[in-house]
Structures are given as structure tokens and as C-alpha cells.
Short mmCIF file of C-alpha atoms in Angstrom, two decimals:
data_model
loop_
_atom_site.label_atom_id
_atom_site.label_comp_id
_atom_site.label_asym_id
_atom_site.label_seq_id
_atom_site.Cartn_x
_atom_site.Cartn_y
_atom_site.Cartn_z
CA UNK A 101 3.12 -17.54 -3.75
CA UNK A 102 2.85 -15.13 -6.81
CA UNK A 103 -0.03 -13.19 -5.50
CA UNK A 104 1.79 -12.68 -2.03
CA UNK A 105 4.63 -10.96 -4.16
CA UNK A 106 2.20 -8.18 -5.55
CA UNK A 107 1.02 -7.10 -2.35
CA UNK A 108 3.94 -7.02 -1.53
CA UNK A 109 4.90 -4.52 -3.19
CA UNK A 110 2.91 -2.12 -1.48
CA UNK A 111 3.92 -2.60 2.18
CA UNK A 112 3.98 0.87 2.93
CA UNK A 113 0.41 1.66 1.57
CA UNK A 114 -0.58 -1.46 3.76
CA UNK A 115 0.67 -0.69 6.60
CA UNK A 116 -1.22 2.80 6.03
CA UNK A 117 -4.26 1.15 5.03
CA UNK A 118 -4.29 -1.12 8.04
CA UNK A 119 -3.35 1.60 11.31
CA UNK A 120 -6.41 3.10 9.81
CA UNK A 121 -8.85 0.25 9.69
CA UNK A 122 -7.77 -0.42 13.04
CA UNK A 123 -8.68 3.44 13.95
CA UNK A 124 -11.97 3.14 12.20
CA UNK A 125 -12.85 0.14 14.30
CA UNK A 126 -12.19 1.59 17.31
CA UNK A 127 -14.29 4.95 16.11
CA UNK A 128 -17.19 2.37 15.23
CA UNK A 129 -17.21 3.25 11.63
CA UNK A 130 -16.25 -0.51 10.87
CA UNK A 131 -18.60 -2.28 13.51
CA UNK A 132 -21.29 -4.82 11.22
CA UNK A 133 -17.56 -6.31 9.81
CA UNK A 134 -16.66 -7.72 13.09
CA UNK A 135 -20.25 -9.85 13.29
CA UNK A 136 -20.09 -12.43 10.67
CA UNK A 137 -23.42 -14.07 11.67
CA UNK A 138 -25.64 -10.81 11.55
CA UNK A 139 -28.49 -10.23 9.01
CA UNK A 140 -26.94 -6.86 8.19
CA UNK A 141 -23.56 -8.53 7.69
CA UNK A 142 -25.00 -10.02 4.56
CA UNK A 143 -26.31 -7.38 3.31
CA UNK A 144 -23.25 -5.48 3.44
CA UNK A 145 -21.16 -7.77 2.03
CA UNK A 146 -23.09 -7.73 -0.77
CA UNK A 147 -23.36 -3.52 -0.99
CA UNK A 148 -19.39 -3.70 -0.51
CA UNK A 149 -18.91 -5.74 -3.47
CA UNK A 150 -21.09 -3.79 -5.73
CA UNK A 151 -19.16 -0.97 -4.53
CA UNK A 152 -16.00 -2.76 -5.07
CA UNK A 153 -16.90 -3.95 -8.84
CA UNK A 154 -18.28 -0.49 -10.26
CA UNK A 155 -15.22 1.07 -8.68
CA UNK A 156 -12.31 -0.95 -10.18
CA UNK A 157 -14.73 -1.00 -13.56
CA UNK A 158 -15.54 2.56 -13.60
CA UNK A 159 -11.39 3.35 -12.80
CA UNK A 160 -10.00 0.74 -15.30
CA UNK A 161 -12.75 1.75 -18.12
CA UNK A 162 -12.79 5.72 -18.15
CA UNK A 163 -9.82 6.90 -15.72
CA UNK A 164 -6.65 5.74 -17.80
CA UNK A 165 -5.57 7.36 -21.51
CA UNK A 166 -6.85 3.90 -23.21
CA UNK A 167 -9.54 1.91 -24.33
CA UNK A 168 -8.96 -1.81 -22.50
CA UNK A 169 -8.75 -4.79 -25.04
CA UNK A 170 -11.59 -7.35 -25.14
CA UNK A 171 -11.35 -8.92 -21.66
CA UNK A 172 -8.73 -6.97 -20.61
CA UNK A 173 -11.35 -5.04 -18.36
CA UNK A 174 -13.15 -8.60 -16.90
CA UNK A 175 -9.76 -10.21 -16.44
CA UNK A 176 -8.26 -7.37 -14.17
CA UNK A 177 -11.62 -7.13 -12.17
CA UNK A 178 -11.83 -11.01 -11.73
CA UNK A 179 -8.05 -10.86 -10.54
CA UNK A 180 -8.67 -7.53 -8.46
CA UNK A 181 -11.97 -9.02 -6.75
CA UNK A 182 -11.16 -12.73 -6.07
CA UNK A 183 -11.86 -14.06 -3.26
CA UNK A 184 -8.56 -15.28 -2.87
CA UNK A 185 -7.32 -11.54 -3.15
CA UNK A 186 -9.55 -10.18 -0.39
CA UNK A 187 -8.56 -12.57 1.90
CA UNK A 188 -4.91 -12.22 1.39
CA UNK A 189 -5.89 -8.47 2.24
CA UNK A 190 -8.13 -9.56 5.36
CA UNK A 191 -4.64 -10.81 6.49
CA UNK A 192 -2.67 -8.18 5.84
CA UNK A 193 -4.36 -5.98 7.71
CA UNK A 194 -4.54 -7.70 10.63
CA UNK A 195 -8.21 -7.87 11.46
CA UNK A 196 -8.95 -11.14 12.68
CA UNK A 197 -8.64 -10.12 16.62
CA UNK A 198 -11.70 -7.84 16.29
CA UNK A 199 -13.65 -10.67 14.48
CA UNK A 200 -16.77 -12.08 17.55
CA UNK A 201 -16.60 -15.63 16.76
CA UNK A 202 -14.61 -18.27 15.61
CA UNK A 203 -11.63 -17.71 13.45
CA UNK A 204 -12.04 -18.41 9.98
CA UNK A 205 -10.63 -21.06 7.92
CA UNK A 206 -11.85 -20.10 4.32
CA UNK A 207 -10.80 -17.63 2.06
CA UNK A 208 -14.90 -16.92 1.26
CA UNK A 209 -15.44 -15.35 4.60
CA UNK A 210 -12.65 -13.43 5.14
CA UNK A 211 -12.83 -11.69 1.64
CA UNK A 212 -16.88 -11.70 3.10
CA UNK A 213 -15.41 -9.32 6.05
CA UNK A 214 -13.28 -6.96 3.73
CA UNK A 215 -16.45 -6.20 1.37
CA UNK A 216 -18.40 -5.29 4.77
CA UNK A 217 -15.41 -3.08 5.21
CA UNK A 218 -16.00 -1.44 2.15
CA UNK A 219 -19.38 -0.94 2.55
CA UNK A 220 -19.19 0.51 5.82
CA UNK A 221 -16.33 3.04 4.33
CA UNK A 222 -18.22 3.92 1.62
CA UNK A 223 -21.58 4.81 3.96
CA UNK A 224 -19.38 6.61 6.55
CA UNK A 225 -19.49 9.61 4.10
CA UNK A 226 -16.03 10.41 6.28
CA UNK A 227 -13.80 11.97 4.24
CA UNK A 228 -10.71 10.19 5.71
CA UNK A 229 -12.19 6.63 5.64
CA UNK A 230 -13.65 7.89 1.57
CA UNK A 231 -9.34 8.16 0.78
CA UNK A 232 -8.53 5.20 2.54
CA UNK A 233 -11.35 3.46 0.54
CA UNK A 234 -9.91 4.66 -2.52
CA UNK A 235 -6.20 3.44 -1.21
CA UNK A 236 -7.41 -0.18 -0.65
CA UNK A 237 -9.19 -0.20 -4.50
CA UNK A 238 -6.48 0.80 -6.22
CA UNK A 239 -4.03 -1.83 -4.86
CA UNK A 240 -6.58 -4.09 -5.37
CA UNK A 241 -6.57 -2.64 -9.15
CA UNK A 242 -3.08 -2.82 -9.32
CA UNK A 243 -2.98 -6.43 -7.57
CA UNK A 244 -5.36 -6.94 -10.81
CA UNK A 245 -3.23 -5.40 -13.33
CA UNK A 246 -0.07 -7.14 -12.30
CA UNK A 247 -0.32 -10.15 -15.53
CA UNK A 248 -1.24 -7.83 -17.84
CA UNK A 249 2.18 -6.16 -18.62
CA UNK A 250 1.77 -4.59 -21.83
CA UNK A 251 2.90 -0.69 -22.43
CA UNK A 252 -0.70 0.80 -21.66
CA UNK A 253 -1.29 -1.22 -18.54
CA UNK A 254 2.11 0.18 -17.34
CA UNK A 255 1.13 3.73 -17.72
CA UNK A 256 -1.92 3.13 -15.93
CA UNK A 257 -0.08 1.43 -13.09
CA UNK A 258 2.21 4.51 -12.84
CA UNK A 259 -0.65 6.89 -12.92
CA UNK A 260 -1.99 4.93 -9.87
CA UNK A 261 1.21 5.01 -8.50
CA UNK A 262 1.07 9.00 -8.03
CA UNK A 263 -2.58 8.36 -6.70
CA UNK A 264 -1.68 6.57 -4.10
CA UNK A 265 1.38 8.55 -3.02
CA UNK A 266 -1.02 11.45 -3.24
CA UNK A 267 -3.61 9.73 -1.21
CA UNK A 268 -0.89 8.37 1.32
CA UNK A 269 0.24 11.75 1.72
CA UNK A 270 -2.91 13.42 2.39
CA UNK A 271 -3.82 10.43 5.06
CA UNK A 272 -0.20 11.01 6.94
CA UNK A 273 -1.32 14.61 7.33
CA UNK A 274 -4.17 13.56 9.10
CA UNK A 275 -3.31 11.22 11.73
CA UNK A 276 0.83 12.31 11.74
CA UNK A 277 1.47 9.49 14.59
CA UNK A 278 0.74 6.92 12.04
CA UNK A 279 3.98 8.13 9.94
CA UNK A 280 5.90 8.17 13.09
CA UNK A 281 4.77 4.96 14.13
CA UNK A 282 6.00 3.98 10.43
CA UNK A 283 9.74 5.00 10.98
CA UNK A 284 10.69 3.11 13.25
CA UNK A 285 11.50 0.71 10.37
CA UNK A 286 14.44 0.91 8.65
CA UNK A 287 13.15 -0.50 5.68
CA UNK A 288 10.00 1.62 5.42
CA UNK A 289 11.46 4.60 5.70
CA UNK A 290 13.22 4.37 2.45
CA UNK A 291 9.74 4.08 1.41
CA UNK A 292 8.92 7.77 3.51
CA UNK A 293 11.22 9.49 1.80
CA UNK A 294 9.83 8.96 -1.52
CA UNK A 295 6.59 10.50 -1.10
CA UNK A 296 8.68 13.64 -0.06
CA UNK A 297 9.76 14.26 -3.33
CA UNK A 298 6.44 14.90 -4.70
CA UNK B 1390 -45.32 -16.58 -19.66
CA UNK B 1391 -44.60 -14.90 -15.79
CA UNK B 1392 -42.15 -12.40 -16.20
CA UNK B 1393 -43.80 -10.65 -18.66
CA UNK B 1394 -47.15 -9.91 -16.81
CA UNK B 1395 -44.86 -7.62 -14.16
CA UNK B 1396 -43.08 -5.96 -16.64
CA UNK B 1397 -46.73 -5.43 -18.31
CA UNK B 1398 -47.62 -3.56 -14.95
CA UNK B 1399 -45.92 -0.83 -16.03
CA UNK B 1400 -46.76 -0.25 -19.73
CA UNK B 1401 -46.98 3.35 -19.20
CA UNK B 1402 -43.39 3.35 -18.02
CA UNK B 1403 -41.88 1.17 -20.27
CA UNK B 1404 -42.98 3.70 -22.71
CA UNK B 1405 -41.72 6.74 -21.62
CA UNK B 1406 -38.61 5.22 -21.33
CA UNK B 1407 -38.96 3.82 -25.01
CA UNK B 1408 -39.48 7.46 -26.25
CA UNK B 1409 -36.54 8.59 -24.60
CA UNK B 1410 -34.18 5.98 -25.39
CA UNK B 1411 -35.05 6.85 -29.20
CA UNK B 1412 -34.31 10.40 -28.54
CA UNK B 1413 -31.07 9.68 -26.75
CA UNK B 1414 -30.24 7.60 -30.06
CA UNK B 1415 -31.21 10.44 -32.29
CA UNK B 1416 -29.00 13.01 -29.97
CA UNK B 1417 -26.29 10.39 -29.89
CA UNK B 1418 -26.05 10.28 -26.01
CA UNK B 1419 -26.56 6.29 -26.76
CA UNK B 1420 -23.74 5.07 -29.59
CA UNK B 1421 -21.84 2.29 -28.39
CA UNK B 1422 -24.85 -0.03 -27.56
CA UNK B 1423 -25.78 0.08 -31.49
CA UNK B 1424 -22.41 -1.25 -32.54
CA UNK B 1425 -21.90 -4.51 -30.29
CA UNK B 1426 -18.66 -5.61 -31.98
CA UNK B 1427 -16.73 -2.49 -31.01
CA UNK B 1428 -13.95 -2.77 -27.93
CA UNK B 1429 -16.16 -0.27 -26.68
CA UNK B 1430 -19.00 -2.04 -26.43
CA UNK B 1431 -17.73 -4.60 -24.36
CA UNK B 1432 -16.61 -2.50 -21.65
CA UNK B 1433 -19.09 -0.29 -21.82
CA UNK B 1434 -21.36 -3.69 -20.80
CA UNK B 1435 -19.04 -4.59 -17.82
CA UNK B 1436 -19.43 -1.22 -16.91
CA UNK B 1437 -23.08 -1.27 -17.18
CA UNK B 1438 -23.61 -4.43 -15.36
CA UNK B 1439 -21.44 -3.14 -12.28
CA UNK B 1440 -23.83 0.20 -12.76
CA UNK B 1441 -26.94 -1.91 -12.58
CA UNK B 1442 -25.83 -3.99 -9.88
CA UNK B 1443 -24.41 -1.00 -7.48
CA UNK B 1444 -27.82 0.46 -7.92
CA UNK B 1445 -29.98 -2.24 -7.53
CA UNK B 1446 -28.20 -3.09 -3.95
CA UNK B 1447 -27.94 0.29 -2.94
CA UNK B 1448 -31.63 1.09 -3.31
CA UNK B 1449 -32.42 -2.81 -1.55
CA UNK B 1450 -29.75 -2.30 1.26
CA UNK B 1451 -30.22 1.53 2.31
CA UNK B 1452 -33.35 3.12 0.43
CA UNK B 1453 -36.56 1.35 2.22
CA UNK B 1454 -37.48 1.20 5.94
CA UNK B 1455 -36.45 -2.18 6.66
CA UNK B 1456 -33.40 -4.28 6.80
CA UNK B 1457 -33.79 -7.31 3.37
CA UNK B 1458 -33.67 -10.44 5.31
CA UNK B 1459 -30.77 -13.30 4.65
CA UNK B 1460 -30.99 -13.89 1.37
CA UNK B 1461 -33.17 -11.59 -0.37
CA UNK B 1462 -31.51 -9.23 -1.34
CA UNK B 1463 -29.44 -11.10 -3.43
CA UNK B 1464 -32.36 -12.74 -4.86
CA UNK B 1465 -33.97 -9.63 -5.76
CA UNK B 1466 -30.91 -8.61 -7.67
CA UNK B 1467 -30.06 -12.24 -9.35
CA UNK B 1468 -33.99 -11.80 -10.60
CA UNK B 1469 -33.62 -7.46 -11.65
CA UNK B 1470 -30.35 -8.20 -13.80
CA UNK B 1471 -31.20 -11.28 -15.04
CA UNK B 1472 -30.31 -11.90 -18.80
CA UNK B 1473 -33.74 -12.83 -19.53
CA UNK B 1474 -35.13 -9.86 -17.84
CA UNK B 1475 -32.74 -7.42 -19.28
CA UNK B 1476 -33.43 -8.77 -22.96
CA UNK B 1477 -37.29 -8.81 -22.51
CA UNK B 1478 -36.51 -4.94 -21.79
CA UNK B 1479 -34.54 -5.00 -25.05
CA UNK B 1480 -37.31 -6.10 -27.00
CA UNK B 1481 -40.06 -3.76 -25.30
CA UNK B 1482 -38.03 -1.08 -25.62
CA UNK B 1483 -37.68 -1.58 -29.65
CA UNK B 1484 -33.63 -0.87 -30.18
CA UNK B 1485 -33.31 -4.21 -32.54
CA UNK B 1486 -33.78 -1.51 -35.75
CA UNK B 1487 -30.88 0.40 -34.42
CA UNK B 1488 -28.41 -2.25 -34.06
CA UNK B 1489 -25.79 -2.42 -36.42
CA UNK B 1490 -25.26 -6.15 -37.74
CA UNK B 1491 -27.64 -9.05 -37.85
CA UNK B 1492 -30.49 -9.53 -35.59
CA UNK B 1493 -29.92 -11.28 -31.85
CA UNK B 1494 -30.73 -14.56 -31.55
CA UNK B 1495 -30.08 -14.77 -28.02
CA UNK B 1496 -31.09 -13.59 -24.64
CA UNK B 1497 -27.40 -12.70 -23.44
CA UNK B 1498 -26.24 -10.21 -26.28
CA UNK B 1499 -29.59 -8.42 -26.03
CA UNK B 1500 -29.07 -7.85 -22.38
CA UNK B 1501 -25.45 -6.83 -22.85
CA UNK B 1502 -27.25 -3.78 -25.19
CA UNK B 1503 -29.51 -2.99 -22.34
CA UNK B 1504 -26.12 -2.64 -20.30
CA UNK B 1505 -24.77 -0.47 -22.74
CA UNK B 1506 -27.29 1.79 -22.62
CA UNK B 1507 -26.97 1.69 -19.06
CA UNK B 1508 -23.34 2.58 -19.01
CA UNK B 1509 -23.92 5.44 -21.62
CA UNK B 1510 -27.08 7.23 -19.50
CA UNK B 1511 -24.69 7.16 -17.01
CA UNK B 1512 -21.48 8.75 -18.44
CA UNK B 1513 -23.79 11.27 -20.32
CA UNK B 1514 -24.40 13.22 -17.11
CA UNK B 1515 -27.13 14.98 -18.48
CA UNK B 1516 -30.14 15.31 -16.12
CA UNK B 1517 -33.05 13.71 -18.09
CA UNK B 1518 -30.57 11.05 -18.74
CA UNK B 1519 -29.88 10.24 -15.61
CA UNK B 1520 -34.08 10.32 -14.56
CA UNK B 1521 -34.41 8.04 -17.52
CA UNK B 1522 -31.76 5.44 -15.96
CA UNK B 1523 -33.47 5.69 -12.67
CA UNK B 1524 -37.18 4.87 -13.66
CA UNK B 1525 -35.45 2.08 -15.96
CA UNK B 1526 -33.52 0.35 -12.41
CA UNK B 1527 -36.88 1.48 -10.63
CA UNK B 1528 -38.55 -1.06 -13.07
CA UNK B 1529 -36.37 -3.63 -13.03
CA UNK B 1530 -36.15 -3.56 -9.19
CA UNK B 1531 -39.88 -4.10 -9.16
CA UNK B 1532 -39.71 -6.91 -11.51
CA UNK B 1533 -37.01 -8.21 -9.12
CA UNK B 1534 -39.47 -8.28 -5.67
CA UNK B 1535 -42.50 -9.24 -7.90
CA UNK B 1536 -42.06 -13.05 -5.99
CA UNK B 1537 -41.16 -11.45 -2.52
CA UNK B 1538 -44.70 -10.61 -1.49
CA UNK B 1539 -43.76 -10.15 1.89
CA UNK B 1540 -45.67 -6.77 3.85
CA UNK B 1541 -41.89 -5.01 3.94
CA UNK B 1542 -41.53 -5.81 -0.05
CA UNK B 1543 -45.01 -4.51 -0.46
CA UNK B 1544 -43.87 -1.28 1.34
CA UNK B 1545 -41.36 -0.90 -0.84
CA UNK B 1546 -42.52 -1.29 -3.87
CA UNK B 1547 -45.37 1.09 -2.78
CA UNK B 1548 -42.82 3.55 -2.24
CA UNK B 1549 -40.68 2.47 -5.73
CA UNK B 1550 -44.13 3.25 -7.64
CA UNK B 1551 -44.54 7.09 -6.02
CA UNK B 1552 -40.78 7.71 -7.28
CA UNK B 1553 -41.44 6.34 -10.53
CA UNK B 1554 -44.76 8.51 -10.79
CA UNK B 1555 -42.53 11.70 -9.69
CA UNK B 1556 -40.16 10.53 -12.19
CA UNK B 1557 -42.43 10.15 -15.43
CA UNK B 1558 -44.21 13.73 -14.08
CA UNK B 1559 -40.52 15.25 -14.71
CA UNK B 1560 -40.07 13.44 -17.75
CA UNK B 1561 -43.04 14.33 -19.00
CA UNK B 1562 -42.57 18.25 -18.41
CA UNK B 1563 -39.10 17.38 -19.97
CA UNK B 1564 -40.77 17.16 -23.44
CA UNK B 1565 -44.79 17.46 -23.59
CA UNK B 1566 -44.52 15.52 -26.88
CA UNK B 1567 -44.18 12.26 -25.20
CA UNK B 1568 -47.19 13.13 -23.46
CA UNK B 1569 -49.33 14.11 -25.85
CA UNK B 1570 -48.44 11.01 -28.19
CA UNK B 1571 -49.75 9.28 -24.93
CA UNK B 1572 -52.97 10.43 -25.18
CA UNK B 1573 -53.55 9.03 -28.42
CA UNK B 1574 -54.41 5.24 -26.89
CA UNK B 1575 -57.36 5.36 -25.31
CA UNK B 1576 -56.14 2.72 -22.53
CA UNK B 1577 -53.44 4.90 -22.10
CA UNK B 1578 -54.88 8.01 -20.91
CA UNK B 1579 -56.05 6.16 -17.87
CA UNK B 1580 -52.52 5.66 -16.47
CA UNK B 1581 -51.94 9.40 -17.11
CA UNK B 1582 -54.64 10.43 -15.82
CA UNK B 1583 -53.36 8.26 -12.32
CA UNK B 1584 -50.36 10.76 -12.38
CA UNK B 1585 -52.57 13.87 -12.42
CA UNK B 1586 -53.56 13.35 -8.64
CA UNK B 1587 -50.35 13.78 -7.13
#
């Protein structure tokens, strides 16, 4: 599946992304996520993908060294937003144990759950959970960006590049057992080592 | 026709606003919105839209005493960003002699304008911009619960009218001109007067 290979490519960042969701869940700063049926479920979901939109908009529209092409901008949110996307995500990063209730079987609700999580991210006002926010957006950006291989969109995916190896850096200062936890895998720490040369 | 009587509630805002939007012309903090075939343009409007929406949620979601129920909140946004709401705005707001190009025939490019605008307020980051986008989602919010008479809505847009009345008072000591040309319409000077008691 194409869209599983783009992710893919950013198994570290996942990985980061997911140890801590897991932590904010257990900190109750994700708690309206896990209860699918509640009023203020709803209206989270829809907060978290305002929030999502005007983010990936606001980033692809004013925070790269070009002016998009007509529909360039609308077919990179549409891809970085889709339902199928988000759920993809919701799997990745492991959350479905947490979920009260059954277990889902459409990609609607689970991408439903991952705008919650953005919400509640966003309103924590946490510093932390604000960069691990950020994290999730812009592989969700460059998810979105992934068809769209001309020279510009390139650049832009390299700037985010550095972003997130920024922002992953800053996080594994934070919570250092989360890098630890990381190296136990061969593979990953290839992946590490990189972010040591900046 | 409906939609127009609740936008006609606030004739005294809907002016202010009007005044301002021709200064922001005039000072060039609005450009893009007068040339809708630009690349600009059009993601300036997705940008605009996302704006809108964030805002409009935001305020619904976190900025009242009471948690929207299932449902409404979304409706209250479908009916604030409408097309048809956005281009009445358009219209009342008298930018048609600015645009570049023939007249618009239809209700969608005239709300993409509106969305312009919106995007450019924004970006300015100038401080009686930013009021001036603020009463203008303030408005449109109140168009948007205009069907949801229910006693929480009511509070709200009780509340939405004092922060639109501390809005035009800043406005107003922003440039005493607007003011003054006010006062000129007889009917008018009534709804000033109404902001001279707080």
C-alpha cells in the first residue's frame, strides 16, 4: 500500500511520536480521545481538525521559500488530512488499547480519535505535548507532499526534514528513556545517529 | 429573505467594518483579495477558510460557559462560513468596485474574496487589523446561532454582542472619523448612542 510506504519513512519520528502519546495518556492530557461516545468527544474532534487544517495551510502557504501552484496547496491538505491518513496514524501509534468501547472497524472514527488528540495537545498549552503536536503535523504534511515531487516541494520537504530532527532532538532531551528505549533496535539506531550530526 | 434580517441586526457593525476594510485597501494591508486570478489569491482563500473555520470552533468549543451539544457546533459553523453568508458580507461590505476584472456572478467567488480578506487581516499583524477580523467572525458567528435559540445560545450570543460593543468602542477611538461619519444618519446615532453606556 503506497500510503503505508510514506509513513514509513518516518519510523523513528513515530516511534517518538507514539512513547509520547502513550505518556500523555497516562498524564491525562489525552483523556476525551479514549471516549468515543462523549458529547465533548465531538466537539473536539471537530476543534482538532480546525487545528489540523489551518496548521498544514498556514505551514504549506507562508513557511516555505515559494508560492504553491493553483491546487497545489488543497491537494497536499486533502492528502495530509484524509481520513484514510489519520487512521493509518491511529495505528501506528498504537492507541487502540486505551480506546473504552468497542474496537473500531472504520477508518472515520479512528482518524475521529487522532483529531481529539490534537485538540487536546493543542489546549494542554504543555510545551512538550505543543512539539510533539508540531512532530505529528509535519509528517502528516510531508505524508501530503509525497505526489507532488517537483524541485520546490523537495526543498520544502528537506526544510521539514531539519524541523523534525530539531523537534526530535529537543523531545529526546526531555524524556532521555524514550531514546534508550529506542536503541535497542538495530535498525533505529542508524536512525539515532543522524540527528547527532546536527 | 432570512439571512439577511440577522445580518441586518447589526448594521452598525457591518459598517464599521466597511470603513475599515476601505482603509485597509487604501493602506494596502488588503491586495490579494482585489486580484482573484493571482496564485496568490487562491491560497490566500484556503488559508482564509482554515482561518475562519479555526476561529469559529474555537470561540463555539472553549469561549462560552457551556459545552455545544452533539451536533451544533458543526451546524453553527456549516451556517457562519457558508458561501451564501460570506458573499452577502461581500456585498454589504461594498469591495465589488475594488475588484480587478469583471463583476461576480456568483455566490462562491464572492465568498472566496471575503476569505481573502480574512487571510490578509490576519498576516498583517497589525492591531486594528486584527480587532477588525474579530468583530467580522463575531458577526458571522452570530449569524451562525441565529436558528439555535436555545437559553445556552442566547447566553452566548449575549456575551458575543458585549465583545463586539468593546470592539467597535476600540475601533472607534482607533479613528474618530468613522464615528463622526456615523452620526450623520439619524437612525444611526441610536446604536451609538447604545455603546455610550458601557
Amino acid at each position: 500500500m503506497d500510503m503505508d510506504i510514506t509513513l514509513s519513512d518516518y519510523e523513528y519520528e513515530i516511534y517518538v511520536i507514539k512513547k509520547y502519546i502513550h505518556k500523555f495518556i497516562k498524564d491525562k492530557i489525552i483523556v476525551s480521545a479514549l471516549y468515543p461516545k462523549s458529547d465533548d468527544f465531538e466537539n473536539k474532534e471537530c476543534f482538532g481538525d480546525k487545528i489540523l487544517g489551518y496548521r498544514v495551510v498556514e505551514m504549506v502557504t507562508t513557511e516555505y521559500d515559494f508560492v504553491p501552484k493553483p491546487g497545489t496547496t488543497s491537494r497536499i491538505l486533502d492528502s495530509s488530512v484524509a481520513n484514510e491518513t489519520l487512521s493509518q496514524l491511529y495505528s501506528r501509534l498504537e492507541i487502540e488499547p486505551y480506546i473504552t468501547g468497542p474496537a473500531f472497524s472504520n477508518y472515520k472514527k479512528k482518524a475521529d480519535v487522532v483529531e481529539v488528540i490534537i485538540c487536546e495537545l493543542k489546549r494542554s498549552k504543555d510545551e512538550v505535548a505543543m512539539k510533539v503536536l508540531e512532530l505529528l503535523i509535519l509528517l502528516l504534511i510531508q505524508h501530503g507532499m509525497f505526489y507532488y515531487m517537483s524541485d520546490e516541494i523537495w526543498r520544502a520537504q528537506c526544510s521539514n526534514r531539519d524541523t523534525m530532527s530539531a523537534i526530535v532532538k529537543y523531545l529526546n532531551s526531555q524524556v532521555p528513556q524514550v531514546r534508550h528505549a529506542t536503541c535497542l533496535s538495530g535498525e533505529v539506531v542508524l536512525k539515532v545517529s543522524k540527528y547527532d550530526y546536527n
